[in-house]
Amino acid sequence: MRMPSARPAQRPSVTRLITRRLILAAGLLMVAQVVLVAMHYGWDGRRLGVRVAANEAERIAGHIGIGPEGRPVLALPEEHVERYRDHRAAYAFRVVDADGAEVAGMNPDLFTVMLPEPATAPDLFWRVVPGPQGETRVLVQRFDRIAPGLLIAIAIASDPDRLAWVALLHEVVDHVAIPMVPLALLLLAVNVYAVRRSLLPLARAAGEAAVLDARRGGLRLSAGDDLPREVHALVGAVNAALGRADEVLRFQREFTANVAHELRTPLAVLLLQLDEIGGPAAEAAKSDIQAMSRLVDQLLRVAQIEGMSAEPPTDVDLAEVGRGVVQQLAPIALDRGRETEFRDQSASIIQGHRDAIAGAVRNLVDNALRAAPKGSLITVSAGPGPVIEVCDQGPGIDPALRRDLFDRFAQGDRRTRGSAGLGLAIVAKTMEIHDGSVTVADRPGGGTLFRLVFPDQGPFSEPP
Amino acid sequence: MRVLLVEDNERLSSLMRGGLSRGGFTVDVFDLLEDAEAALDTVDYDLILLDLGLPDGDGMDWLKRFRRGSRDVPVLVVTARGGLTDRVAGLDTGADDYLVKPFEMDELLARCRAVLRRPGAALSTVLAAGNVTLDTTSRQVAVAGSQIDAPRRETDLLEVLLRRSGQVVPRAVLEERLYGFDDEVTPNALEAHVSRLRRRLSDAAADVTVHTVRGVGYLLRPAVAP
């Protein structure tokens, strides 16, 4: 009855799914922002050109100091000089002081336009000069903060060092990454927290449902007022299904009682009537009725075990069960010329259904009584641990027949026809509701050994 | 002995009435709990035979109410619900014994007599099994009518086994009955008494013997013919 539960590790949690989607959305948003920034500069070439040249001017300005005579001096590092030396037709610069004297400069040929006078120069001068090899961009910027009237002029005819891309990258970092990433992370964290919090009731309901044992009646998930509408609906639907399962269980129990009454009462009438008739024919018919009555018993028991599993389990002393069965069946065994004994090998006390377990052991002893030869011994032993064994000195069971030995109505042997096959099905069913197992093996020295193993801890132990 | 039989199947109740009458009982049959209750108010019955599934209610519920009214008439429940749990429930709610349908007349009579013999009912002073008898007041044991001498412990042992003749009596029960708190019980004391009693019975040609069920206890049953 217990379904094998799906490994939770293989299924991502809702929180994880939502987190993943939020990260994706934030990523897409940032890409869109980058595209927007790029488009902004792409449409307006002037802006990017000014930005590139201004960056270059700033870099040169960083290396200008005031010399001993109080005049500005440029000490450009070697790696900086390289750009102008290697690309003479691409980049040029000039540094001019307030008197119009050149402080430093490289590749002055690129300046094909008149530069403004230091005295009258604006803060920023920008010209795009068309030429035979394309446009030359010229920028002149005042650096009064270094020396009053100091001008730095930059000319860019082409861009082999990809300064435009570097500038664009800086723009993206400055306008997209720095302001947006912390915001996105913060939003993500808040969202994940909110989602996780609002899914708590669902997680709780799922947790309750996971430990629910469908075989026990009267169980419901708690539908508190704090549940969100969707979870409330789900819990309601699960509870309705559990309610129907309870009804089925109750019907099954009543049905069993009714069927018992309908079947056994006429059998009782028949038996008593045959008692009155008497004679050998009546005796033969009586034994048929007894056999039929046994079959009815077994069938009812199959139905009953299901119902029984809905009752709460109790402490069951396996040694007491084994001893009880031997005590009950020993006189019958002696009537049939077989001996029985019980061995207590320190069995445990388990959580279960005493009557069902006793019924299973009784069935095994009953079968052994039929299978074992006259004068042989049937041993019921309990333990060590949560185990009960029944072994006989009979002919053993053909290994080919063992596989479906425990299926309902499967018959191991012609000699064990009738209620015996059903009896083994009852044993299997009983072990199933206890989450235990039944195995059959050859006994060393001949005979069959049936072994009932119960879980070490009660199968019904309440979760902490 | 007057018996009240509550059973709604007419054919079954008439067959049961016939058998019980031949067994020496006087039987009143009712098919409704209501009628049975009315009869109980006017007649002192020695025994009630109660079916559980009756048209006007559940016999088990009725029995619970009946016992609460501190009525101590012995009740033998006769039912089709031969469930494992029913048996326990039946005895818990005050039934003295339980008989599952279908049953043979001999068994019904035996159960009726057994219930009537329980403590509280008429005390039978002579216990018997096969050709062995024991007078519970004079403590005399006889085999085939001729008296044999048996020490007190063996007589006590025989009495317990006779009272439950044919059933296995657990060791613990025997030890509790045979030995007082102050007696020092060696592990083999019971075995020794049993084997002496067994020899005494076989020497006197008794047709019953004490059988050992290892790990459980002992039972008195017909000896296997040699």
PDB file of C-alpha atoms in Angstrom, chain A residues 295-422:
ATOM      1  CA  LEU A 295     -12.464 -20.744   3.689  1.00  0.00           C
ATOM      2  CA  VAL A 296     -15.063 -18.144   4.620  1.00  0.00           C
ATOM      3  CA  ASP A 297     -13.011 -17.358   7.732  1.00  0.00           C
ATOM      4  CA  GLN A 298      -9.887 -16.817   5.702  1.00  0.00           C
ATOM      5  CA  LEU A 299     -11.638 -14.636   3.131  1.00  0.00           C
ATOM      6  CA  LEU A 300     -13.128 -12.505   5.859  1.00  0.00           C
ATOM      7  CA  ARG A 301      -9.765 -12.238   7.512  1.00  0.00           C
ATOM      8  CA  VAL A 302      -8.196 -10.891   4.326  1.00  0.00           C
ATOM      9  CA  ALA A 303     -10.808  -8.150   4.284  1.00  0.00           C
ATOM     10  CA  GLN A 304     -10.435  -7.612   8.012  1.00  0.00           C
ATOM     11  CA  ILE A 305      -6.681  -7.094   7.978  1.00  0.00           C
ATOM     12  CA  GLU A 306      -7.204  -4.061   5.773  1.00  0.00           C
ATOM     13  CA  GLY A 307      -9.678  -2.650   8.234  1.00  0.00           C
ATOM     14  CA  MET A 308      -7.446  -3.556  11.143  1.00  0.00           C
ATOM     15  CA  SER A 309      -4.584  -1.522   9.732  1.00  0.00           C
ATOM     16  CA  ALA A 310      -6.728   1.565  10.225  1.00  0.00           C
ATOM     17  CA  GLU A 311      -6.762   1.002  13.977  1.00  0.00           C
ATOM     18  CA  PRO A 312      -3.952   2.472  16.034  1.00  0.00           C
ATOM     19  CA  PRO A 313      -1.142  -0.019  16.715  1.00  0.00           C
ATOM     20  CA  THR A 314      -0.278  -1.239  20.193  1.00  0.00           C
ATOM     21  CA  ASP A 315       2.707  -2.847  21.901  1.00  0.00           C
ATOM     22  CA  VAL A 316       2.980  -6.458  20.810  1.00  0.00           C
ATOM     23  CA  ASP A 317       5.248  -8.905  22.632  1.00  0.00           C
ATOM     24  CA  LEU A 318       6.283 -11.309  19.870  1.00  0.00           C
ATOM     25  CA  ALA A 319       7.255 -14.000  22.399  1.00  0.00           C
ATOM     26  CA  GLU A 320       3.798 -13.811  23.938  1.00  0.00           C
ATOM     27  CA  VAL A 321       2.204 -14.082  20.493  1.00  0.00           C
ATOM     28  CA  GLY A 322       4.277 -17.154  19.575  1.00  0.00           C
ATOM     29  CA  ARG A 323       3.620 -18.845  22.912  1.00  0.00           C
ATOM     30  CA  GLY A 324      -0.085 -18.050  22.656  1.00  0.00           C
ATOM     31  CA  VAL A 325      -0.394 -19.610  19.209  1.00  0.00           C
ATOM     32  CA  VAL A 326       1.403 -22.787  20.313  1.00  0.00           C
ATOM     33  CA  GLN A 327      -0.761 -22.952  23.424  1.00  0.00           C
ATOM     34  CA  GLN A 328      -3.871 -22.663  21.289  1.00  0.00           C
ATOM     35  CA  LEU A 329      -2.863 -25.091  18.540  1.00  0.00           C
ATOM     36  CA  ALA A 330      -0.957 -27.727  20.555  1.00  0.00           C
ATOM     37  CA  PRO A 331      -4.114 -29.775  21.340  1.00  0.00           C
ATOM     38  CA  ILE A 332      -5.138 -29.765  17.658  1.00  0.00           C
ATOM     39  CA  ALA A 333      -1.605 -30.769  16.658  1.00  0.00           C
ATOM     40  CA  LEU A 334      -1.657 -33.644  19.159  1.00  0.00           C
ATOM     41  CA  ASP A 335      -5.039 -34.763  17.821  1.00  0.00           C
ATOM     42  CA  ARG A 336      -3.379 -35.027  14.423  1.00  0.00           C
ATOM     43  CA  GLY A 337      -0.301 -36.772  15.827  1.00  0.00           C
ATOM     44  CA  ARG A 338       2.123 -33.843  15.563  1.00  0.00           C
ATOM     45  CA  GLU A 339       4.111 -32.147  18.277  1.00  0.00           C
ATOM     46  CA  THR A 340       4.560 -28.413  18.739  1.00  0.00           C
ATOM     47  CA  GLU A 341       7.020 -26.403  20.775  1.00  0.00           C
ATOM     48  CA  PHE A 342       7.878 -22.796  21.421  1.00  0.00           C
ATOM     49  CA  ARG A 343      11.306 -21.207  21.800  1.00  0.00           C
ATOM     50  CA  ASP A 344      11.842 -17.744  23.202  1.00  0.00           C
ATOM     51  CA  GLN A 345      15.108 -16.333  21.889  1.00  0.00           C
ATOM     52  CA  SER A 346      14.744 -12.867  23.400  1.00  0.00           C
ATOM     53  CA  ALA A 347      12.225 -11.432  20.952  1.00  0.00           C
ATOM     54  CA  SER A 348      11.420  -7.736  20.907  1.00  0.00           C
ATOM     55  CA  ILE A 349       8.245  -5.870  21.642  1.00  0.00           C
ATOM     56  CA  ILE A 350       7.043  -4.151  18.496  1.00  0.00           C
ATOM     57  CA  GLN A 351       4.307  -1.717  17.523  1.00  0.00           C
ATOM     58  CA  GLY A 352       1.595  -3.529  15.609  1.00  0.00           C
ATOM     59  CA  HIS A 353      -1.677  -5.407  15.584  1.00  0.00           C
ATOM     60  CA  ARG A 354      -1.491  -8.351  17.911  1.00  0.00           C
ATOM     61  CA  ASP A 355      -4.493 -10.231  16.551  1.00  0.00           C
ATOM     62  CA  ALA A 356      -3.327  -9.916  12.962  1.00  0.00           C
ATOM     63  CA  ILE A 357       0.172 -11.153  13.806  1.00  0.00           C
ATOM     64  CA  ALA A 358      -1.224 -14.042  15.860  1.00  0.00           C
ATOM     65  CA  GLY A 359      -3.491 -14.877  12.912  1.00  0.00           C
ATOM     66  CA  ALA A 360      -0.517 -14.952  10.545  1.00  0.00           C
ATOM     67  CA  VAL A 361       1.509 -17.236  12.837  1.00  0.00           C
ATOM     68  CA  ARG A 362      -1.563 -19.437  13.336  1.00  0.00           C
ATOM     69  CA  ASN A 363      -1.895 -19.791   9.565  1.00  0.00           C
ATOM     70  CA  LEU A 364       1.739 -20.837   9.238  1.00  0.00           C
ATOM     71  CA  VAL A 365       1.426 -23.437  12.006  1.00  0.00           C
ATOM     72  CA  ASP A 366      -1.830 -24.625  10.470  1.00  0.00           C
ATOM     73  CA  ASN A 367      -0.093 -25.123   7.109  1.00  0.00           C
ATOM     74  CA  ALA A 368       2.842 -26.864   8.772  1.00  0.00           C
ATOM     75  CA  LEU A 369       0.409 -29.257  10.472  1.00  0.00           C
ATOM     76  CA  ARG A 370      -0.825 -30.258   7.027  1.00  0.00           C
ATOM     77  CA  ALA A 371       2.575 -30.435   5.346  1.00  0.00           C
ATOM     78  CA  ALA A 372       4.601 -32.180   8.037  1.00  0.00           C
ATOM     79  CA  PRO A 373       4.469 -35.960   8.483  1.00  0.00           C
ATOM     80  CA  LYS A 374       2.907 -37.624  11.508  1.00  0.00           C
ATOM     81  CA  GLY A 375       5.117 -37.696  14.570  1.00  0.00           C
ATOM     82  CA  SER A 376       7.158 -34.693  13.458  1.00  0.00           C
ATOM     83  CA  LEU A 377       7.805 -31.511  15.404  1.00  0.00           C
ATOM     84  CA  ILE A 378       6.692 -27.985  14.510  1.00  0.00           C
ATOM     85  CA  THR A 379       8.709 -25.250  16.175  1.00  0.00           C
ATOM     86  CA  VAL A 380       7.591 -21.672  16.659  1.00  0.00           C
ATOM     87  CA  SER A 381      10.392 -19.416  17.780  1.00  0.00           C
ATOM     88  CA  ALA A 382      10.418 -15.738  18.591  1.00  0.00           C
ATOM     89  CA  GLY A 383      13.547 -13.628  18.277  1.00  0.00           C
ATOM     90  CA  PRO A 384      16.253 -12.704  18.415  1.00  0.00           C
ATOM     91  CA  GLY A 385      14.901  -9.234  17.727  1.00  0.00           C
ATOM     92  CA  PRO A 386      11.662  -8.488  15.877  1.00  0.00           C
ATOM     93  CA  VAL A 387      11.361 -11.942  14.323  1.00  0.00           C
ATOM     94  CA  ILE A 388       8.994 -14.907  14.493  1.00  0.00           C
ATOM     95  CA  GLU A 389       9.826 -18.188  12.788  1.00  0.00           C
ATOM     96  CA  VAL A 390       7.757 -21.290  12.123  1.00  0.00           C
ATOM     97  CA  CYS A 391       9.559 -24.384  10.954  1.00  0.00           C
ATOM     98  CA  ASP A 392       8.460 -27.909  10.253  1.00  0.00           C
ATOM     99  CA  GLN A 393      10.014 -31.226   9.256  1.00  0.00           C
ATOM    100  CA  GLY A 394       7.877 -31.620   6.175  1.00  0.00           C
ATOM    101  CA  PRO A 395       8.928 -32.250   2.572  1.00  0.00           C
ATOM    102  CA  GLY A 396       9.880 -28.618   1.928  1.00  0.00           C
ATOM    103  CA  ILE A 397       8.545 -26.421  -0.851  1.00  0.00           C
ATOM    104  CA  ASP A 398       9.643 -26.671  -4.484  1.00  0.00           C
ATOM    105  CA  PRO A 399      11.765 -23.556  -5.174  1.00  0.00           C
ATOM    106  CA  ALA A 400       9.871 -23.059  -8.451  1.00  0.00           C
ATOM    107  CA  LEU A 401       6.655 -22.634  -6.492  1.00  0.00           C
ATOM    108  CA  ARG A 402       8.068 -20.281  -3.891  1.00  0.00           C
ATOM    109  CA  ARG A 403       7.934 -17.177  -6.044  1.00  0.00           C
ATOM    110  CA  ASP A 404       4.173 -16.781  -6.066  1.00  0.00           C
ATOM    111  CA  LEU A 405       3.628 -18.734  -2.891  1.00  0.00           C
ATOM    112  CA  PHE A 406       2.297 -15.677  -1.130  1.00  0.00           C
ATOM    113  CA  ASP A 407      -0.069 -14.548  -3.861  1.00  0.00           C
ATOM    114  CA  ARG A 408      -3.675 -14.833  -2.955  1.00  0.00           C
ATOM    115  CA  PHE A 409      -5.045 -18.233  -3.917  1.00  0.00           C
ATOM    116  CA  ALA A 410      -1.707 -19.400  -5.353  1.00  0.00           C
ATOM    117  CA  GLN A 411      -1.308 -23.016  -4.414  1.00  0.00           C
ATOM    118  CA  GLY A 412       2.104 -24.360  -3.519  1.00  0.00           C
ATOM    119  CA  ASP A 413       1.176 -27.969  -3.762  1.00  0.00           C
ATOM    120  CA  ARG A 414      -1.892 -30.072  -4.324  1.00  0.00           C
ATOM    121  CA  ARG A 415      -1.665 -31.254  -0.752  1.00  0.00           C
ATOM    122  CA  THR A 416      -1.990 -27.700   0.529  1.00  0.00           C
ATOM    123  CA  ARG A 417      -5.085 -26.882  -1.434  1.00  0.00           C
ATOM    124  CA  GLY A 418      -8.092 -25.045  -0.091  1.00  0.00           C
ATOM    125  CA  SER A 419      -7.559 -22.464   2.560  1.00  0.00           C
ATOM    126  CA  ALA A 420      -3.795 -23.007   2.763  1.00  0.00           C
ATOM    127  CA  GLY A 421      -2.933 -20.853  -0.239  1.00  0.00           C
ATOM    128  CA  LEU A 422      -5.202 -18.135   1.028  1.00  0.00           C
TER     129      LEU A 422
END
